[in-house]
mmCIF file of C-alpha atoms in Angstrom:
data_model
loop_
_atom_site.group_PDB
_atom_site.id
_atom_site.type_symbol
_atom_site.label_atom_id
_atom_site.label_comp_id
_atom_site.label_asym_id
_atom_site.label_seq_id
_atom_site.Cartn_x
_atom_site.Cartn_y
_atom_site.Cartn_z
ATOM 1 C CA MET A 1 129.845 91.713 89.408
ATOM 2 C CA GLU A 2 126.411 90.831 90.746
ATOM 3 C CA LEU A 3 124.385 88.604 88.431
ATOM 4 C CA PHE A 4 121.354 90.882 88.563
ATOM 5 C CA THR A 5 119.847 93.866 90.274
ATOM 6 C CA PHE A 6 116.500 93.705 92.012
ATOM 7 C CA LYS A 7 114.147 96.434 93.169
ATOM 8 C CA GLU A 8 111.131 95.450 95.206
ATOM 9 C CA GLY A 9 107.816 97.167 94.550
ATOM 10 C CA SER A 10 104.488 97.266 96.356
ATOM 11 C CA LEU A 11 102.244 96.058 93.506
ATOM 12 C CA PRO A 12 101.684 92.457 92.327
ATOM 13 C CA LEU A 13 103.920 92.731 89.248
ATOM 14 C CA LEU A 14 107.488 91.645 88.546
ATOM 15 C CA VAL A 15 109.161 93.010 85.416
ATOM 16 C CA SER A 16 112.023 90.822 84.201
ATOM 17 C CA MET A 17 114.778 92.164 81.920
ATOM 18 C CA PRO A 18 116.885 89.087 81.129
ATOM 19 C CA HIS A 19 118.716 90.281 78.012
ATOM 20 C CA SER A 20 119.623 93.904 78.774
ATOM 21 C CA GLY A 21 122.970 93.045 80.404
ATOM 22 C CA THR A 22 126.269 93.493 78.554
ATOM 23 C CA HIS A 23 128.927 92.202 80.969
ATOM 24 C CA ILE A 24 131.119 89.278 79.922
ATOM 25 C CA PRO A 25 133.711 88.011 82.410
ATOM 26 C CA PRO A 26 137.198 88.775 81.055
ATOM 27 C CA GLU A 27 138.226 85.118 80.894
ATOM 28 C CA MET A 28 135.247 84.388 78.634
ATOM 29 C CA ALA A 29 135.656 87.530 76.546
ATOM 30 C CA ALA A 30 139.256 86.544 75.777
ATOM 31 C CA ARG A 31 137.929 83.441 73.989
ATOM 32 C CA MET A 32 135.363 85.358 71.938
ATOM 33 C CA THR A 33 135.519 86.998 68.544
ATOM 34 C CA ASP A 34 135.526 90.755 68.033
ATOM 35 C CA ALA A 35 131.957 90.490 66.720
ATOM 36 C CA ALA A 36 130.804 88.818 69.936
ATOM 37 C CA ARG A 37 132.563 91.223 72.283
ATOM 38 C CA ALA A 38 130.423 94.013 70.785
ATOM 39 C CA VAL A 39 127.357 92.109 72.145
ATOM 40 C CA PRO A 40 125.164 93.145 69.169
ATOM 41 C CA ASP A 41 122.219 90.947 70.202
ATOM 42 C CA THR A 42 121.616 92.785 73.475
ATOM 43 C CA ASP A 43 118.114 94.005 74.308
ATOM 44 C CA TRP A 44 119.535 97.514 74.293
ATOM 45 C CA HIS A 45 118.379 100.298 76.641
ATOM 46 C CA ILE A 46 115.435 98.385 78.092
ATOM 47 C CA PRO A 47 115.848 99.876 81.608
ATOM 48 C CA GLU A 48 115.934 103.401 80.181
ATOM 49 C CA LEU A 49 112.930 102.730 77.985
ATOM 50 C CA TYR A 50 110.961 101.378 80.963
ATOM 51 C CA ASP A 51 111.941 104.209 83.295
ATOM 52 C CA PHE A 52 108.255 104.772 84.111
ATOM 53 C CA LEU A 53 108.295 101.616 86.247
ATOM 54 C CA ALA A 54 109.719 103.552 89.197
ATOM 55 C CA GLU A 55 106.543 105.626 89.387
ATOM 56 C CA LEU A 56 104.358 102.525 89.165
ATOM 57 C CA ASP A 57 106.211 100.943 92.116
ATOM 58 C CA VAL A 58 106.514 97.433 90.704
ATOM 59 C CA SER A 59 109.322 94.943 91.267
ATOM 60 C CA VAL A 60 112.094 94.931 88.661
ATOM 61 C CA LEU A 61 114.710 92.214 88.042
ATOM 62 C CA GLN A 62 117.484 93.169 85.637
ATOM 63 C CA ALA A 63 120.281 90.849 84.479
ATOM 64 C CA THR A 64 123.779 92.334 84.306
ATOM 65 C CA HIS A 65 125.535 89.720 82.170
ATOM 66 C CA SER A 66 125.287 89.314 78.416
ATOM 67 C CA ARG A 67 123.137 86.608 76.885
ATOM 68 C CA TYR A 68 126.402 85.313 75.369
ATOM 69 C CA VAL A 69 127.434 84.135 78.838
ATOM 70 C CA VAL A 70 124.175 82.240 79.236
ATOM 71 C CA ASP A 71 120.738 82.873 77.784
ATOM 72 C CA LEU A 72 118.350 83.252 80.698
ATOM 73 C CA ASN A 73 115.350 82.773 78.407
ATOM 74 C CA ARG A 74 116.325 79.314 77.136
ATOM 75 C CA THR A 75 115.476 75.901 78.519
ATOM 76 C CA PRO A 76 118.008 74.428 80.953
ATOM 77 C CA ASP A 77 118.146 71.115 79.076
ATOM 78 C CA GLY A 78 118.666 72.548 75.601
ATOM 79 C CA ALA A 79 115.173 71.722 74.324
ATOM 80 C CA VAL A 80 114.126 74.027 71.497
ATOM 81 C CA LEU A 81 111.474 76.671 72.121
ATOM 82 C CA TYR A 82 110.267 76.976 68.540
ATOM 83 C CA ALA A 83 109.964 73.675 66.711
ATOM 84 C CA GLY A 84 110.984 73.862 63.071
ATOM 85 C CA ALA A 85 112.658 77.265 63.477
ATOM 86 C CA ASP A 86 116.240 78.342 64.023
ATOM 87 C CA ASN A 87 116.866 78.380 67.786
ATOM 88 C CA THR A 88 119.834 79.741 69.728
ATOM 89 C CA GLU A 89 121.382 77.680 72.525
ATOM 90 C CA LEU A 90 121.572 78.078 76.283
ATOM 91 C CA CYS A 91 125.166 79.184 75.727
ATOM 92 C CA PRO A 92 125.004 80.696 72.227
ATOM 93 C CA THR A 93 127.736 79.934 69.719
ATOM 94 C CA ALA A 94 126.624 82.246 66.895
ATOM 95 C CA THR A 95 125.211 85.770 66.771
ATOM 96 C CA PHE A 96 121.840 86.568 65.236
ATOM 97 C CA ASP A 97 123.768 87.293 62.030
ATOM 98 C CA ARG A 98 125.369 83.830 62.216
ATOM 99 C CA GLU A 99 128.806 85.177 63.094
ATOM 100 C CA ALA A 100 130.895 82.970 65.371
ATOM 101 C CA ILE A 101 130.842 84.013 69.016
ATOM 102 C CA TYR A 102 133.965 82.006 69.912
ATOM 103 C CA ARG A 103 137.316 81.713 68.270
ATOM 104 C CA LYS A 104 138.112 78.321 66.771
ATOM 105 C CA GLY A 105 138.321 75.643 69.430
ATOM 106 C CA GLU A 106 137.153 77.976 72.225
ATOM 107 C CA ALA A 107 133.411 77.216 72.342
ATOM 108 C CA PRO A 108 132.140 76.030 75.742
ATOM 109 C CA THR A 109 132.233 72.295 76.388
ATOM 110 C CA PRO A 110 129.122 70.467 77.614
ATOM 111 C CA GLY A 111 130.577 70.541 81.111
ATOM 112 C CA GLU A 112 131.113 74.288 80.940
ATOM 113 C CA VAL A 113 127.533 74.787 79.762
ATOM 114 C CA VAL A 114 126.327 72.921 82.863
ATOM 115 C CA ALA A 115 128.590 75.036 85.075
ATOM 116 C CA ARG A 116 127.304 78.272 83.550
ATOM 117 C CA ARG A 117 123.727 77.111 83.958
ATOM 118 C CA GLU A 118 124.316 76.534 87.650
ATOM 119 C CA ALA A 119 126.340 79.720 88.211
ATOM 120 C CA TYR A 120 124.419 82.253 86.079
ATOM 121 C CA TRP A 121 121.100 80.829 84.895
ATOM 122 C CA GLN A 122 119.745 79.163 88.018
ATOM 123 C CA PRO A 123 120.061 82.155 90.394
ATOM 124 C CA TYR A 124 118.012 84.353 88.053
ATOM 125 C CA HIS A 125 115.211 81.828 87.841
ATOM 126 C CA ASP A 126 115.315 81.190 91.564
ATOM 127 C CA ARG A 127 114.861 84.932 92.121
ATOM 128 C CA ILE A 128 111.897 85.061 89.735
ATOM 129 C CA ALA A 129 110.252 82.112 91.455
ATOM 130 C CA ALA A 130 110.815 83.554 94.923
ATOM 131 C CA GLU A 131 109.406 86.961 94.010
ATOM 132 C CA LEU A 132 106.364 85.538 92.256
ATOM 133 C CA ALA A 133 105.653 83.363 95.281
ATOM 134 C CA ALA A 134 105.968 86.403 97.547
ATOM 135 C CA LEU A 135 103.668 88.481 95.343
ATOM 136 C CA LYS A 136 101.104 85.693 95.230
ATOM 137 C CA ALA A 137 101.177 85.347 99.011
ATOM 138 C CA ARG A 138 100.871 89.097 99.522
ATOM 139 C CA HIS A 139 98.278 89.971 96.884
ATOM 140 C CA GLY A 140 96.497 86.743 96.020
ATOM 141 C CA ILE A 141 97.806 87.028 92.444
ATOM 142 C CA ALA A 142 101.188 87.481 90.769
ATOM 143 C CA LEU A 143 102.052 88.975 87.388
ATOM 144 C CA LEU A 144 105.249 88.621 85.357
ATOM 145 C CA TRP A 145 106.092 90.948 82.469
ATOM 146 C CA ASP A 146 109.154 89.747 80.546
ATOM 147 C CA ALA A 147 110.599 92.758 78.717
ATOM 148 C CA HIS A 148 112.538 92.097 75.517
ATOM 149 C CA SER A 149 113.536 93.823 72.311
ATOM 150 C CA ILE A 150 115.084 92.749 69.014
ATOM 151 C CA ARG A 151 116.084 94.258 65.675
ATOM 152 C CA SER A 152 113.135 94.772 63.383
ATOM 153 C CA GLN A 153 114.738 92.594 60.715
ATOM 154 C CA VAL A 154 116.648 89.410 61.545
ATOM 155 C CA PRO A 155 116.503 87.033 58.550
ATOM 156 C CA ARG A 156 117.824 84.173 60.658
ATOM 157 C CA PHE A 157 114.583 84.106 62.657
ATOM 158 C CA PHE A 158 111.839 85.656 60.532
ATOM 159 C CA GLU A 159 111.161 87.039 57.076
ATOM 160 C CA GLY A 160 110.686 90.731 56.472
ATOM 161 C CA ARG A 161 110.060 93.207 59.255
ATOM 162 C CA LEU A 162 108.832 92.094 62.645
ATOM 163 C CA PRO A 163 105.675 93.701 64.051
ATOM 164 C CA ASP A 164 106.459 96.423 66.563
ATOM 165 C CA LEU A 165 104.631 94.970 69.585
ATOM 166 C CA ASN A 166 104.810 91.184 69.947
ATOM 167 C CA LEU A 167 102.855 89.796 72.883
ATOM 168 C CA GLY A 168 103.348 86.189 73.925
ATOM 169 C CA THR A 169 101.771 83.878 76.490
ATOM 170 C CA GLY A 170 103.002 80.521 75.240
ATOM 171 C CA ASP A 171 99.890 80.090 73.096
ATOM 172 C CA GLY A 172 97.740 80.757 76.151
ATOM 173 C CA ALA A 173 99.504 78.435 78.603
ATOM 174 C CA ALA A 174 101.208 81.188 80.622
ATOM 175 C CA ALA A 175 98.373 83.663 81.282
ATOM 176 C CA ALA A 176 94.606 83.898 81.345
ATOM 177 C CA PRO A 177 93.100 84.354 77.863
ATOM 178 C CA ASP A 178 91.179 87.482 78.853
ATOM 179 C CA LEU A 179 94.407 89.130 80.051
ATOM 180 C CA LEU A 180 95.969 88.634 76.631
ATOM 181 C CA ASP A 181 92.754 89.882 75.029
ATOM 182 C CA ILE A 182 92.831 93.228 76.815
ATOM 183 C CA LEU A 183 96.573 93.652 76.245
ATOM 184 C CA THR A 184 96.062 92.949 72.557
ATOM 185 C CA ALA A 185 93.316 95.581 72.527
ATOM 186 C CA VAL A 186 95.790 98.144 73.895
ATOM 187 C CA ALA A 187 98.309 97.156 71.223
ATOM 188 C CA ARG A 188 95.610 97.410 68.565
ATOM 189 C CA GLU A 189 94.785 100.952 69.665
ATOM 190 C CA ALA A 190 98.442 101.828 69.086
ATOM 191 C CA GLU A 191 97.930 101.196 65.384
ATOM 192 C CA ALA A 192 96.469 104.697 65.246
ATOM 193 C CA ILE A 193 99.903 106.126 66.021
ATOM 194 C CA GLY A 194 101.755 103.785 63.689
ATOM 195 C CA TYR A 195 102.617 100.660 65.682
ATOM 196 C CA SER A 196 101.881 97.172 64.407
ATOM 197 C CA HIS A 197 101.311 94.217 66.712
ATOM 198 C CA ALA A 198 100.974 90.451 66.995
ATOM 199 C CA ALA A 199 99.812 88.094 69.745
ATOM 200 C CA ASN A 200 101.413 84.639 70.049
ATOM 201 C CA GLY A 201 102.898 85.106 66.600
ATOM 202 C CA ARG A 202 106.579 84.564 65.808
ATOM 203 C CA PHE A 203 107.400 85.276 69.455
ATOM 204 C CA LYS A 204 105.149 83.384 71.852
ATOM 205 C CA GLY A 205 107.259 83.907 74.964
ATOM 206 C CA GLY A 206 110.473 82.133 75.847
ATOM 207 C CA TYR A 207 111.317 79.833 78.720
ATOM 208 C CA ILE A 208 110.767 82.496 81.379
ATOM 209 C CA THR A 209 107.185 83.108 80.303
ATOM 210 C CA ARG A 210 106.318 79.498 79.632
ATOM 211 C CA HIS A 211 107.914 78.099 82.785
ATOM 212 C CA HIS A 212 106.925 80.687 85.391
ATOM 213 C CA GLY A 213 103.449 81.475 84.097
ATOM 214 C CA ARG A 214 100.935 79.227 85.865
ATOM 215 C CA PRO A 215 97.511 80.819 85.470
ATOM 216 C CA ASP A 216 95.755 77.963 87.286
ATOM 217 C CA ALA A 217 97.839 78.909 90.336
ATOM 218 C CA GLY A 218 97.172 82.639 89.966
ATOM 219 C CA ILE A 219 100.525 83.473 88.327
ATOM 220 C CA HIS A 220 100.219 85.091 84.902
ATOM 221 C CA ALA A 221 103.214 85.713 82.626
ATOM 222 C CA VAL A 222 103.423 87.758 79.426
ATOM 223 C CA GLN A 223 106.407 88.477 77.204
ATOM 224 C CA LEU A 224 106.701 91.572 75.068
ATOM 225 C CA GLU A 225 109.203 91.412 72.226
ATOM 226 C CA LEU A 226 109.523 95.007 71.076
ATOM 227 C CA SER A 227 110.960 95.949 67.721
ATOM 228 C CA GLN A 228 114.045 98.073 68.382
ATOM 229 C CA ILE A 229 113.290 100.375 65.481
ATOM 230 C CA THR A 230 110.609 101.924 67.703
ATOM 231 C CA TYR A 231 113.095 103.464 70.133
ATOM 232 C CA MET A 232 116.738 103.263 69.008
ATOM 233 C CA ASP A 233 119.228 103.118 66.163
ATOM 234 C CA GLU A 234 119.487 99.490 65.142
ATOM 235 C CA ASP A 235 123.020 99.829 63.757
ATOM 236 C CA PRO A 236 126.199 100.290 65.836
ATOM 237 C CA PRO A 237 126.732 102.038 68.165
ATOM 238 C CA PHE A 238 123.053 101.226 68.933
ATOM 239 C CA GLY A 239 122.166 104.663 70.215
ATOM 240 C CA PHE A 240 119.060 105.334 72.260
ATOM 241 C CA ARG A 241 116.588 107.672 70.520
ATOM 242 C CA GLU A 242 114.608 109.636 73.071
ATOM 243 C CA ASP A 243 112.602 111.265 70.261
ATOM 244 C CA LEU A 244 111.315 107.799 69.345
ATOM 245 C CA ALA A 245 111.154 106.459 72.890
ATOM 246 C CA GLU A 246 108.881 109.237 74.084
ATOM 247 C CA GLN A 247 106.318 108.073 71.535
ATOM 248 C CA VAL A 248 106.356 104.341 72.309
ATOM 249 C CA ARG A 249 106.885 104.639 76.067
ATOM 250 C CA PRO A 250 103.240 105.621 76.758
ATOM 251 C CA VAL A 251 102.137 102.489 74.887
ATOM 252 C CA LEU A 252 104.383 100.338 77.073
ATOM 253 C CA ALA A 253 103.129 102.081 80.200
ATOM 254 C CA GLY A 254 99.558 101.536 79.032
ATOM 255 C CA LEU A 255 100.191 97.814 78.618
ATOM 256 C CA VAL A 256 101.695 97.483 82.089
ATOM 257 C CA GLN A 257 98.958 99.564 83.702
ATOM 258 C CA THR A 258 96.297 97.519 81.926
ATOM 259 C CA MET A 259 97.850 94.347 83.292
ATOM 260 C CA LEU A 260 97.780 95.763 86.824
ATOM 261 C CA ALA A 261 94.154 96.881 86.469
ATOM 262 C CA TRP A 262 93.201 93.422 85.224
ATOM 263 C CA ALA A 263 94.852 91.844 88.273
ATOM 264 C CA GLU A 264 92.912 94.093 90.625
ATOM 265 C CA MET A 265 89.635 93.073 89.025
ATOM 266 C CA ALA A 266 90.640 89.409 88.995
ATOM 267 C CA VAL A 267 91.337 89.437 92.730
ATOM 268 C CA ASP A 268 88.045 91.219 93.455
ATOM 269 C CA ASP A 269 86.164 88.598 91.474
#
């Protein structure tokens, strides 16, 4: 199976979907627990939720493999993203509910982690870098929107319920401050229809955002961690809820369109 799918658009935006894949190679799956083979920590239904991207004509990069194979949003050297918090590894060994991913004695060795990084992780990041460079050359600016989702309550990572819309720019290192300001304003307007939000809160953007966002070079990256309760059933079998999605989808589209409008003004300036 291909490691990812890629659709090229005509506008200066790349949307990355690193955690929506569910495929696990059979030889790896055979070493995993039943809990892991159900891939419960997937960013479920992200491509379906973002189906409006086709009309916007932006580039889309979508991973096909599960984050249990390798986590595309983690550092290649194993450095933690959130100091003082519980962090999952490049090749995770426990689910978000702290269930073992591998059967006893079957966890990947350090050498296997390196091999997976080279085989699965590196090609995805190379593709991001190549597309952002192409967008920058073509438009004078490049935007990266890293699309994620997570259960609204995961005690391992945060107390209580997560805000619905969690914007992150690595505490301002990955995108221009005024871009985050106008995106936060869009999220704030969504409070009127029942959605809460945070900016650089519990989720500040993972490795993809922090590494590829270089605002001084005209490349601006933003992560959105969306609470899954806004568009799906959070319990197995993790069904998509179009009745919920049709309400939050315009908010997502508004965020993406606002980002594109900001880029147009930034280039003109």
